[in-house]
Structure formats: structure tokens, C-alpha cells
Tab-separated table of C-alpha atoms and ligand atoms in Angstrom:
chain	number	residue	atom	x	y	z
A	14	MET	CA	-85.428	15.754	-34.697
A	15	ARG	CA	-83.246	13.727	-35.613
A	16	SER	CA	-80.063	13.252	-33.336
A	17	HIS	CA	-76.888	12.962	-34.711
A	18	ILE	CA	-73.100	11.322	-33.623
A	19	LEU	CA	-71.384	14.979	-33.487
A	20	GLY	CA	-67.687	13.926	-32.780
A	21	ALA	CA	-66.125	10.574	-31.690
A	22	GLY	CA	-63.029	9.952	-29.433
A	23	PHE	CA	-61.617	6.305	-27.700
A	24	TYR	CA	-58.303	5.924	-25.285
A	25	VAL	CA	-56.351	2.622	-24.652
A	26	PRO	CA	-53.505	2.305	-22.371
A	27	PRO	CA	-50.569	2.056	-23.387
A	28	ARG	CA	-50.002	-2.066	-22.173
A	29	VAL	CA	-49.953	-4.007	-23.711
A	30	VAL	CA	-50.658	-7.792	-22.923
A	31	THR	CA	-50.506	-10.327	-25.719
A	32	ASN	CA	-51.571	-13.561	-26.341
A	33	PHE	CA	-47.861	-14.898	-24.977
A	34	ASP	CA	-48.058	-12.615	-21.932
A	35	LEU	CA	-50.768	-14.929	-20.677
A	36	GLU	CA	-49.064	-18.218	-21.604
A	37	LYS	CA	-47.430	-17.417	-18.845
A	38	MET	CA	-50.250	-16.633	-15.826
A	39	PHE	CA	-52.196	-20.187	-17.111
A	40	GLU	CA	-51.982	-22.702	-19.453
A	41	THR	CA	-53.245	-21.368	-22.893
A	42	SER	CA	-51.945	-20.623	-25.760
A	43	ASP	CA	-51.416	-18.012	-28.417
A	44	GLU	CA	-53.212	-20.594	-31.445
A	45	TRP	CA	-55.967	-21.400	-28.666
A	46	ILE	CA	-57.034	-17.351	-28.335
A	47	GLN	CA	-56.633	-16.674	-31.759
A	48	GLN	CA	-58.139	-19.556	-33.181
A	49	ARG	CA	-61.076	-19.459	-30.888
A	50	THR	CA	-61.788	-15.610	-31.136
A	51	GLY	CA	-59.538	-14.030	-33.176
A	52	ILE	CA	-57.559	-12.035	-30.234
A	53	VAL	CA	-54.089	-10.918	-30.770
A	54	GLU	CA	-53.599	-9.289	-27.209
A	55	ARG	CA	-55.155	-6.135	-25.451
A	56	ARG	CA	-54.462	-3.719	-23.288
A	57	TYR	CA	-54.675	-3.454	-19.184
A	58	VAL	CA	-54.363	-0.098	-17.445
A	59	ASP	CA	-51.214	0.559	-14.777
A	60	GLU	CA	-52.580	1.373	-11.145
A	61	GLY	CA	-53.587	4.669	-10.305
A	62	MET	CA	-56.177	4.353	-13.776
A	63	GLY	CA	-59.175	3.873	-13.486
A	64	THR	CA	-62.463	3.288	-15.675
A	65	ALA	CA	-63.800	7.343	-15.048
A	66	ASP	CA	-59.857	8.526	-16.303
A	67	LEU	CA	-60.605	6.196	-19.581
A	68	GLY	CA	-63.911	7.548	-19.619
A	69	TYR	CA	-62.106	11.256	-19.667
A	70	GLN	CA	-59.955	10.670	-21.907
A	71	ALA	CA	-61.536	9.016	-24.513
A	72	SER	CA	-64.388	12.146	-23.727
A	73	LEU	CA	-62.527	15.380	-24.806
A	74	LYS	CA	-61.245	13.367	-27.956
A	75	ALA	CA	-65.506	13.521	-28.804
A	76	ILE	CA	-65.755	16.644	-27.259
A	77	LYS	CA	-62.906	17.955	-29.431
A	78	SER	CA	-63.776	16.113	-33.093
A	79	ALA	CA	-67.350	17.801	-32.389
A	80	GLY	CA	-65.616	20.915	-31.581
A	81	LEU	CA	-66.766	22.004	-29.168
A	82	GLU	CA	-65.164	22.393	-25.235
A	83	PRO	CA	-66.988	20.561	-21.688
A	84	LYS	CA	-68.841	23.590	-20.820
A	85	ASP	CA	-71.280	22.925	-23.721
A	86	ILE	CA	-72.059	19.891	-22.605
A	87	ASP	CA	-75.279	19.998	-20.996
A	88	PHE	CA	-75.318	15.682	-20.057
A	89	ILE	CA	-73.382	12.599	-19.812
A	90	ILE	CA	-74.642	9.035	-20.036
A	91	PHE	CA	-71.476	6.903	-19.064
A	92	ALA	CA	-72.073	3.084	-19.893
A	93	THR	CA	-69.571	0.162	-17.258
A	94	LEU	CA	-70.380	-3.350	-16.318
A	95	SER	CA	-67.208	-2.009	-14.280
A	96	PRO	CA	-66.940	1.328	-12.524
A	97	ASP	CA	-64.999	2.633	-10.357
A	98	PHE	CA	-66.750	2.651	-6.446
A	99	THR	CA	-69.704	0.597	-5.907
A	100	PHE	CA	-71.538	3.935	-5.646
A	101	PRO	CA	-71.631	6.659	-7.106
A	102	GLY	CA	-71.457	5.987	-10.641
A	103	SER	CA	-68.760	6.638	-12.827
A	104	GLY	CA	-70.576	9.630	-14.470
A	105	VAL	CA	-69.819	12.418	-11.808
A	106	LEU	CA	-66.658	10.937	-11.383
A	107	LEU	CA	-66.409	12.133	-15.570
A	108	GLN	CA	-67.996	14.972	-14.909
A	109	GLU	CA	-65.530	15.803	-12.233
A	110	LYS	CA	-62.782	15.666	-14.066
A	111	LEU	CA	-64.110	16.745	-16.839
A	112	GLY	CA	-65.319	20.136	-14.460
A	113	ILE	CA	-69.211	20.704	-15.771
A	114	ASP	CA	-70.797	22.376	-13.035
A	115	THR	CA	-74.063	20.799	-12.273
A	116	VAL	CA	-75.307	18.685	-15.474
A	117	GLY	CA	-76.418	15.538	-14.781
A	118	ALA	CA	-75.350	12.670	-15.200
A	119	LEU	CA	-76.444	8.443	-15.803
A	120	ASP	CA	-75.075	5.483	-15.452
A	121	ILE	CA	-76.464	2.678	-16.993
A	122	ARG	CA	-75.667	-0.849	-17.101
A	123	ASN	CA	-75.960	-3.293	-20.075
A	124	GLN	CA	-72.597	-4.580	-20.119
A	125	CYS	CA	-72.286	-5.189	-23.860
A	126	SER	CA	-75.434	-3.498	-25.053
A	127	GLY	CA	-74.659	-0.710	-23.221
A	128	PHE	CA	-73.373	1.540	-25.264
A	129	LEU	CA	-76.935	0.757	-27.510
A	130	TYR	CA	-78.871	1.169	-24.499
A	131	GLY	CA	-76.852	4.457	-24.001
A	132	LEU	CA	-77.023	5.578	-27.287
A	133	SER	CA	-81.259	5.258	-27.768
A	134	ILE	CA	-81.556	7.857	-24.646
A	135	ALA	CA	-79.359	10.139	-26.030
A	136	ASP	CA	-81.895	9.979	-29.049
A	137	GLN	CA	-84.863	10.320	-27.189
A	138	PHE	CA	-83.306	13.194	-25.025
A	139	VAL	CA	-82.417	15.259	-28.134
A	140	ARG	CA	-85.065	13.713	-30.310
A	141	THR	CA	-87.242	16.130	-28.130
A	142	GLY	CA	-85.327	19.084	-27.363
A	143	THR	CA	-84.277	18.364	-23.685
A	144	TYR	CA	-80.297	17.878	-24.020
A	145	LYS	CA	-78.687	19.148	-27.494
A	146	ARG	CA	-74.942	17.852	-26.652
A	147	ILE	CA	-75.159	14.499	-24.793
A	148	LEU	CA	-71.779	13.049	-23.802
A	149	LEU	CA	-72.467	9.176	-23.988
A	150	VAL	CA	-69.614	7.373	-22.294
A	151	GLY	CA	-68.473	3.848	-22.954
A	152	ALA	CA	-65.423	2.946	-20.293
A	153	GLU	CA	-64.162	-0.932	-18.989
A	154	VAL	CA	-62.060	-1.896	-16.720
A	155	HIS	CA	-61.197	-5.701	-17.178
A	156	SER	CA	-58.491	-6.140	-15.537
A	157	THR	CA	-58.349	-5.600	-12.327
A	158	GLY	CA	-61.141	-8.517	-11.775
A	159	LEU	CA	-60.624	-11.487	-13.760
A	160	GLU	CA	-58.661	-14.701	-12.246
A	161	PHE	CA	-55.544	-15.285	-13.635
A	162	ALA	CA	-55.444	-18.925	-13.762
A	163	THR	CA	-56.831	-21.622	-15.358
A	164	SER	CA	-60.109	-21.998	-14.070
A	165	GLY	CA	-60.588	-18.148	-15.823
A	166	ARG	CA	-58.881	-18.512	-18.898
A	167	ASP	CA	-62.998	-18.802	-21.051
A	168	VAL	CA	-62.870	-15.225	-20.087
A	169	THR	CA	-59.926	-13.139	-18.728
A	170	CYS	CA	-58.237	-14.174	-22.144
A	171	ILE	CA	-61.458	-12.408	-24.023
A	172	PHE	CA	-61.868	-9.153	-22.511
A	173	GLY	CA	-59.411	-5.901	-22.482
A	174	ASP	CA	-59.598	-2.522	-20.933
A	175	GLY	CA	-60.136	0.933	-22.847
A	176	GLY	CA	-63.385	3.373	-22.961
A	177	GLY	CA	-65.246	5.017	-26.132
A	178	ALA	CA	-67.246	8.118	-26.227
A	179	VAL	CA	-69.455	9.952	-28.361
A	180	VAL	CA	-71.045	13.643	-28.986
A	181	VAL	CA	-74.525	12.926	-30.044
A	182	GLY	CA	-77.052	16.195	-30.572
A	183	PRO	CA	-79.199	17.489	-32.919
A	184	SER	CA	-79.033	16.084	-36.982
A	185	PRO	CA	-76.927	18.955	-39.082
A	186	GLU	CA	-79.416	17.416	-41.843
A	187	PRO	CA	-82.994	16.057	-41.095
A	188	GLU	CA	-81.852	13.085	-43.337
A	189	ARG	CA	-79.412	12.390	-41.073
A	190	GLY	CA	-78.517	10.468	-38.050
A	191	VAL	CA	-79.857	8.349	-35.970
A	192	LEU	CA	-82.695	6.160	-37.381
A	193	SER	CA	-83.779	3.766	-35.420
A	194	VAL	CA	-82.420	1.377	-32.010
A	195	TYR	CA	-83.391	-2.161	-30.674
A	196	LEU	CA	-83.224	-3.090	-26.969
A	197	HIS	CA	-83.824	-6.291	-25.582
A	198	SER	CA	-83.089	-8.389	-23.121
A	199	GLU	CA	-83.565	-12.243	-21.377
A	200	GLY	CA	-83.232	-11.817	-17.797
A	201	LYS	CA	-83.515	-15.985	-17.461
A	202	TYR	CA	-80.153	-16.611	-18.511
A	203	TYR	CA	-78.270	-13.315	-16.293
A	204	ARG	CA	-76.395	-15.963	-14.195
A	205	ASP	CA	-75.018	-17.540	-17.790
A	206	LEU	CA	-72.855	-14.113	-17.821
A	207	TRP	CA	-72.334	-13.037	-14.199
A	208	VAL	CA	-69.551	-11.769	-11.221
A	209	GLU	CA	-71.317	-12.550	-8.533
A	210	GLY	CA	-70.043	-11.139	-5.093
A	211	PRO	CA	-69.842	-8.833	-3.623
A	212	GLY	CA	-74.014	-8.854	-3.719
A	213	SER	CA	-76.155	-6.787	-1.146
A	214	ILE	CA	-78.314	-9.885	-1.555
A	215	TYR	CA	-75.681	-11.528	0.858
A	216	HIS	CA	-75.091	-10.502	4.413
A	217	PRO	CA	-71.878	-9.829	4.066
A	218	ARG	CA	-71.737	-9.482	0.648
A	219	ILE	CA	-68.805	-10.884	0.301
A	220	ASP	CA	-67.181	-13.637	2.375
A	221	HIS	CA	-63.759	-15.523	2.913
A	222	LYS	CA	-66.183	-18.828	1.311
A	223	MET	CA	-67.075	-16.480	-1.592
A	224	LEU	CA	-62.838	-15.449	-2.340
A	225	ASP	CA	-62.367	-18.657	-2.296
A	226	GLU	CA	-64.659	-19.621	-4.858
A	227	GLY	CA	-63.826	-17.231	-6.531
A	228	ARG	CA	-67.286	-15.901	-7.307
A	229	HIS	CA	-66.545	-12.865	-7.122
A	230	TYR	CA	-64.718	-12.841	-10.940
A	231	PRO	CA	-66.648	-13.336	-14.052
A	232	ARG	CA	-67.982	-16.406	-14.543
A	233	MET	CA	-69.259	-17.194	-18.828
A	234	LYS	CA	-70.979	-20.440	-20.099
A	235	GLY	CA	-69.081	-19.495	-22.927
A	236	ARG	CA	-71.117	-22.042	-25.673
A	237	MET	CA	-74.018	-20.948	-24.616
A	238	VAL	CA	-73.372	-17.084	-25.046
A	239	PHE	CA	-72.245	-17.969	-28.410
A	240	THR	CA	-74.870	-19.780	-29.678
A	241	HIS	CA	-77.303	-17.182	-28.507
A	242	ALA	CA	-75.302	-14.494	-29.731
A	243	VAL	CA	-75.551	-15.925	-33.042
A	244	LYS	CA	-78.949	-16.261	-33.066
A	245	ARG	CA	-79.530	-12.952	-31.246
A	246	MET	CA	-77.231	-10.657	-33.811
A	247	PRO	CA	-78.614	-11.012	-36.509
A	248	GLU	CA	-82.028	-11.395	-36.047
A	249	VAL	CA	-82.107	-7.987	-34.021
A	250	LEU	CA	-79.808	-6.095	-37.056
A	251	MET	CA	-83.314	-7.408	-39.495
A	252	GLU	CA	-85.990	-6.132	-37.014
A	253	ALA	CA	-84.053	-2.309	-37.651
A	254	LEU	CA	-84.006	-2.720	-41.366
A	255	GLU	CA	-87.055	-4.316	-41.759
A	256	LYS	CA	-88.996	-1.638	-39.450
A	257	GLU	CA	-87.287	1.681	-41.349
A	258	ASN	CA	-88.049	-0.716	-44.741
A	259	LEU	CA	-83.936	-1.331	-45.688
A	260	LYS	CA	-82.540	-4.067	-46.850
A	261	VAL	CA	-79.467	-5.661	-45.884
A	262	GLU	CA	-77.616	-5.169	-48.829
A	263	ASP	CA	-78.646	-1.073	-47.889
A	264	ILE	CA	-76.244	-2.063	-45.014
A	265	ASP	CA	-72.709	0.151	-45.929
A	266	LEU	CA	-70.588	-0.726	-42.732
A	267	LEU	CA	-71.568	-2.875	-40.037
A	268	ILE	CA	-69.569	-2.192	-37.016
A	269	CYS	CA	-70.892	-5.861	-34.814
A	270	HIS	CA	-69.403	-6.430	-30.591
A	271	GLN	CA	-66.248	-7.598	-30.502
A	272	ALA	CA	-66.502	-10.237	-28.290
A	273	ASN	CA	-65.410	-13.438	-30.163
A	274	LEU	CA	-64.258	-12.655	-33.929
A	275	ARG	CA	-65.774	-15.520	-34.773
A	276	ILE	CA	-69.128	-14.562	-33.689
A	277	ASN	CA	-68.710	-11.736	-36.085
A	278	GLN	CA	-68.225	-13.819	-38.831
A	279	PHE	CA	-70.872	-16.034	-38.242
A	280	VAL	CA	-73.191	-13.429	-38.050
A	281	ALA	CA	-71.724	-11.806	-41.365
A	282	ASP	CA	-71.999	-15.146	-43.064
A	283	ALA	CA	-75.608	-15.528	-42.257
A	284	LEU	CA	-76.951	-11.787	-43.111
A	285	GLY	CA	-75.113	-12.051	-46.328
A	286	ILE	CA	-72.437	-9.330	-45.552
A	287	PRO	CA	-68.888	-9.303	-47.060
A	288	GLU	CA	-65.917	-8.826	-45.325
A	289	GLU	CA	-64.902	-5.542	-46.687
A	290	LYS	CA	-68.235	-3.957	-45.140
A	291	VAL	CA	-67.768	-5.255	-41.844
A	292	TYR	CA	-65.600	-3.950	-39.075
A	293	ASN	CA	-63.549	-5.417	-36.426
A	294	ASN	CA	-60.436	-5.202	-34.259
A	295	ILE	CA	-61.095	-7.249	-31.701
A	296	GLN	CA	-57.833	-8.621	-32.421
A	297	ARG	CA	-55.611	-5.733	-31.286
A	298	TYR	CA	-58.102	-5.129	-28.090
A	299	GLY	CA	-60.348	-8.205	-26.614
A	300	ASN	CA	-63.322	-7.313	-25.535
A	301	THR	CA	-63.877	-3.592	-24.351
A	302	THR	CA	-67.628	-3.995	-23.662
A	303	ALA	CA	-69.736	-1.014	-23.520
A	304	ALA	CA	-66.691	0.612	-24.668
A	305	THR	CA	-66.205	-1.675	-27.646
A	306	LEU	CA	-68.948	0.206	-30.564
A	307	PRO	CA	-67.648	4.077	-30.062
A	308	ILE	CA	-63.746	2.426	-30.266
A	309	CYS	CA	-64.587	1.096	-34.006
A	310	LEU	CA	-66.457	4.279	-35.030
A	311	THR	CA	-64.040	6.513	-33.610
A	312	GLU	CA	-61.204	3.684	-35.829
A	313	CYS	CA	-63.299	3.754	-38.759
A	314	LEU	CA	-64.374	7.741	-38.639
A	315	GLU	CA	-60.461	8.009	-38.592
A	316	GLN	CA	-59.563	5.451	-41.309
A	317	GLY	CA	-61.906	7.196	-43.901
A	318	ARG	CA	-64.443	4.331	-43.728
A	319	LEU	CA	-67.817	6.392	-43.565
A	320	LYS	CA	-69.118	8.792	-45.954
A	321	LYS	CA	-71.948	11.462	-46.233
A	322	GLY	CA	-75.053	9.555	-46.344
A	323	ASP	CA	-73.736	6.118	-45.625
A	324	LEU	CA	-75.595	3.161	-43.632
A	325	LEU	CA	-74.184	2.872	-40.151
A	326	ALA	CA	-75.397	-1.327	-38.885
A	327	PHE	CA	-74.591	-1.524	-34.902
A	328	VAL	CA	-75.261	-4.628	-33.806
A	329	THR	CA	-74.934	-5.584	-30.150
A	330	PHE	CA	-75.059	-9.642	-27.697
A	331	GLY	CA	-74.056	-9.665	-24.052
A	332	ALA	CA	-74.392	-9.975	-20.368
A	333	GLY	CA	-78.237	-10.259	-19.068
A	334	PHE	CA	-78.761	-11.305	-21.436
A	335	THR	CA	-79.039	-7.894	-24.003
A	336	TRP	CA	-78.673	-7.615	-27.097
A	337	ALA	CA	-79.623	-4.505	-29.425
A	338	SER	CA	-78.949	-3.025	-32.599
A	339	ALA	CA	-79.305	0.839	-34.321
A	340	LEU	CA	-79.019	1.244	-37.633
A	341	MET	CA	-78.083	5.686	-38.608
A	342	ARG	CA	-77.260	7.674	-42.112
A	343	TRP	CA	-74.243	9.522	-41.515
B	27	ACO	N1	-56.859	-21.366	-23.267
B	27	ACO	C1	-56.712	-22.762	-23.357
B	27	ACO	N2	-58.258	-23.426	-23.419
B	27	ACO	C2	-59.016	-23.140	-22.673
B	27	ACO	C3	-58.683	-21.363	-23.183
B	27	ACO	C4	-57.988	-20.786	-23.091
B	27	ACO	N3	-58.257	-19.242	-22.970
B	27	ACO	N4	-60.342	-21.647	-22.042
B	27	ACO	C5	-61.137	-22.644	-22.409
B	27	ACO	N5	-60.249	-23.829	-22.983
B	27	ACO	C6	-60.356	-24.695	-22.581
B	27	ACO	C7	-62.501	-25.287	-21.926
B	27	ACO	O1	-61.146	-25.758	-21.039
B	27	ACO	C8	-61.867	-26.513	-22.277
B	27	ACO	O2	-61.371	-27.575	-22.584
B	27	ACO	P1	-61.615	-29.428	-22.386
B	27	ACO	O3	-62.721	-29.363	-23.247
B	27	ACO	O4	-61.013	-30.169	-21.748
B	27	ACO	O5	-62.944	-28.933	-20.574
B	27	ACO	C9	-61.762	-25.955	-24.126
B	27	ACO	O6	-61.035	-25.093	-24.135
B	27	ACO	C10	-63.163	-25.218	-24.691
B	27	ACO	O7	-63.958	-24.828	-23.864
B	27	ACO	P2	-65.394	-24.237	-24.554
B	27	ACO	O8	-65.633	-23.467	-22.833
B	27	ACO	O9	-66.237	-24.836	-24.559
B	27	ACO	O10	-64.836	-23.188	-25.277
B	27	ACO	P3	-65.281	-22.112	-26.825
B	27	ACO	O11	-64.651	-22.794	-27.899
B	27	ACO	O12	-66.753	-22.294	-26.414
B	27	ACO	O13	-64.469	-21.075	-26.600
B	27	ACO	C11	-64.714	-18.413	-25.413
B	27	ACO	C12	-64.460	-20.374	-25.201
B	27	ACO	C13	-64.107	-18.225	-26.859
B	27	ACO	C14	-65.518	-18.159	-24.508
B	27	ACO	C15	-66.237	-18.864	-25.917
B	27	ACO	O14	-67.447	-19.796	-25.608
B	27	ACO	C16	-66.893	-17.478	-26.844
B	27	ACO	O15	-66.267	-16.070	-27.470
B	27	ACO	N6	-67.985	-16.749	-25.890
B	27	ACO	C17	-69.001	-15.965	-26.216
B	27	ACO	C18	-68.420	-15.297	-25.948
B	27	ACO	C19	-69.150	-13.470	-25.954
B	27	ACO	O16	-69.993	-13.414	-26.717
B	27	ACO	N7	-70.013	-12.842	-24.346
B	27	ACO	C20	-70.463	-11.662	-24.635
B	27	ACO	C21	-70.092	-10.481	-24.200
B	27	ACO	S1	-69.435	-10.542	-22.568
B	27	ACO	C22	-70.150	-9.008	-21.712
B	27	ACO	O17	-71.099	-9.053	-22.289
B	27	ACO	C23	-70.100	-8.163	-20.525
């Protein structure tokens, strides 16, 4: 039995932060950000709204679009690198908000690959018949953890807040649904894109020296990440196509992670996928990490870009390093 996405939804906070707004906070320019990343604006939460809240709003829409109610959900998977608290994870916070009693809530931490890591788990549970209505959520609040100073501008300009959710269940028709998910990671690069503190390896977990050194902010070797992303993303997509005996030309819609528009153009060019088959929304939301793929998927559905029987491909790359692809017959 294949699993399928039965409904999808997303939520982004209403506050729009443009590149011109960032210009007022540190040395940057709209021109630089647009040229290097494609981003024009992103959304930031206001005080009082957390990662689980974004996930909750997205979940309500996903559950409704699946024709279900929260009580029908039998398992929660929550992917985020920015949980509301150190512990517990945001999955149980979401469960409380949805008012669903005692179903399991699993949190996963695979950054930009979080949604596809989560999809692989949901797929296994559905295929084995363990669960039938899994709520898979990706949500991030980046804005409260960024360094709004020139020293953090490379990372700060790319991230935005948002949430996306899908309901995964048995496919209504056997030939439709998730064909395969391929997951990879390479831990030797974990220091090249990370937030170091607070960390349980330190006694205490964070101190004034670490704060003064800005080690609680995300740090990234941008060019190096870029180089790995443009190699790994085509590679893992080809891995999936080859294992399924499919060709690049068979792809009807490609949804890439949204970290940098230039990365996605590079991936599409490398594989010879025409622009009209590739969906991007980084211009409006920046990099929303685990939320990115379900946000893109929901927009594609709203815009009628997916027809029954289309081959949908997802591909992603992020911190860890982690990267992944998935193929779905819509
Ligand atoms: N505005 C103006 N100048 C900037 C900015 C900014 N926002 N950011 C960096 N610069 C400057 C740098 O200081 C540097 O100046 P210098 O030459 O005087 O030293 C110059 O621009 C070039 O800096 P690079 O970091 O080399 O710039 P690059 O062209 O690589 O672009 C970027 C940076 C956009 C971050 C790019 O490297 C990138 O997109 N990398 C990949 C990101 C990614 O895929 N991340 C994975 C997902 S995130 C996750 O998993 C959590």
C-alpha cells in the first residue's frame, strides 16, 4: 500500500520584512540580496507567536483540505530546527493546540531536509498499516534567533518564518502516492552550518563569553554550503529517478528547497529541467527551512499546477549536512 498526501496547508505570519527593511538594520542592499539569493521579502512573527503556533495554523488548513477534523489524526510528526523550547519538542505543543488526546507526537531535527525525513517516516507507518492519518508539519521561527548586524548578514538575509503541513494516509489509488524517498547526511560538515550554543556539551550551556562572541547565532560557510548543495541535489534526484526507472523528462513538477534561487536554477540547468516545471517562492518567503516544501506544495495545489497522475519531485539540502529527494505520483 502506497502513502499519499491527502491534504496540505500553510501559514506565514502577516508581518512582511523587505530587503529595504534589512538595509536599515545592517550593511546590506536590496540589490545584493536579490542578485545573490533571489529573495525580495520574508515574514517574521510578532511576539507571542511561536513555531508550534505556525504549525497549528498550517495544520488546521491541511486537515480541512483533507476533509478531516483534528480528532481524525492518529500520529504527529513535527520537523523543525527552531522548537519553541529546548524540551519538550513542538509536536506535543501542537497536539495540545489541536486538542487531540494521546496520539504519538514525534519531533525530528533535520533542518532543511526535515520535511522529507518526516515524509519517509510517515510513508513507512502508512505502508505498514500502523497509522492512517498522519499529520506531518514543518515550521520555523528563525527571526528571534538571527543576528541583525553586519557580522550575521549572510545568514540573516536568507531566513524567514513560516509553517507548512500535510496529512499523509493510504493512497486512494494504488498507482498514485509516494514512490520513494532517499535520505542522506554527511556529519563531518556539521560545523559548517550550525548554531553552537546553548549546547549541553558546555558547562554551563551558554556563558557571557559565548554570547559576546555571537556563538548563539547561526553561522554558515555560505560558499561551501552552496557548492555541496548544487552537487548533492541533482545527485539525489537522479538516484531516485534511476531506482524508479524514470527519466528527468518524466518530471512534471520539481519543488526544490528554497535556500537560494541561484542554487535551484543551477540544479534545474544541470539536469536540463525547463524553468516552467520548477516552482520557486523564495522571493516572497526566504528560506523557511522545514516549512519550505509543504508551503511550496500548497501553493502549487492552490495554483492548479499539479494534475492527477503528474510526477512530482522534491529535492532538498541543508545543515548537517543532510539532503534528500522524494518522488510522488500525484
Ligand atoms: N549583504 C551584503 N553583503 C553581504 C551579505 C549581505 N546580506 N552577506 C554577505 N555579504 C558579503 C560578504 O561579507 C562578502 O564580502 P567580502 O567579499 O568583502 O568579504 C561578500 O558579500 C561575499 O560573501 P559570501 O558569503 O562569499 O557570499 P555568497 O555569494 O556566497 O552569498 C549566500 C552568500 C547567499 C549565503 C550563499 O553563500 C548561499 O546561498 N549559500 C547556501 C545557503 C544554503 O543553501 N543553506 C542551506 C540551507 S539553510 C539550513 O539548512 C538551515
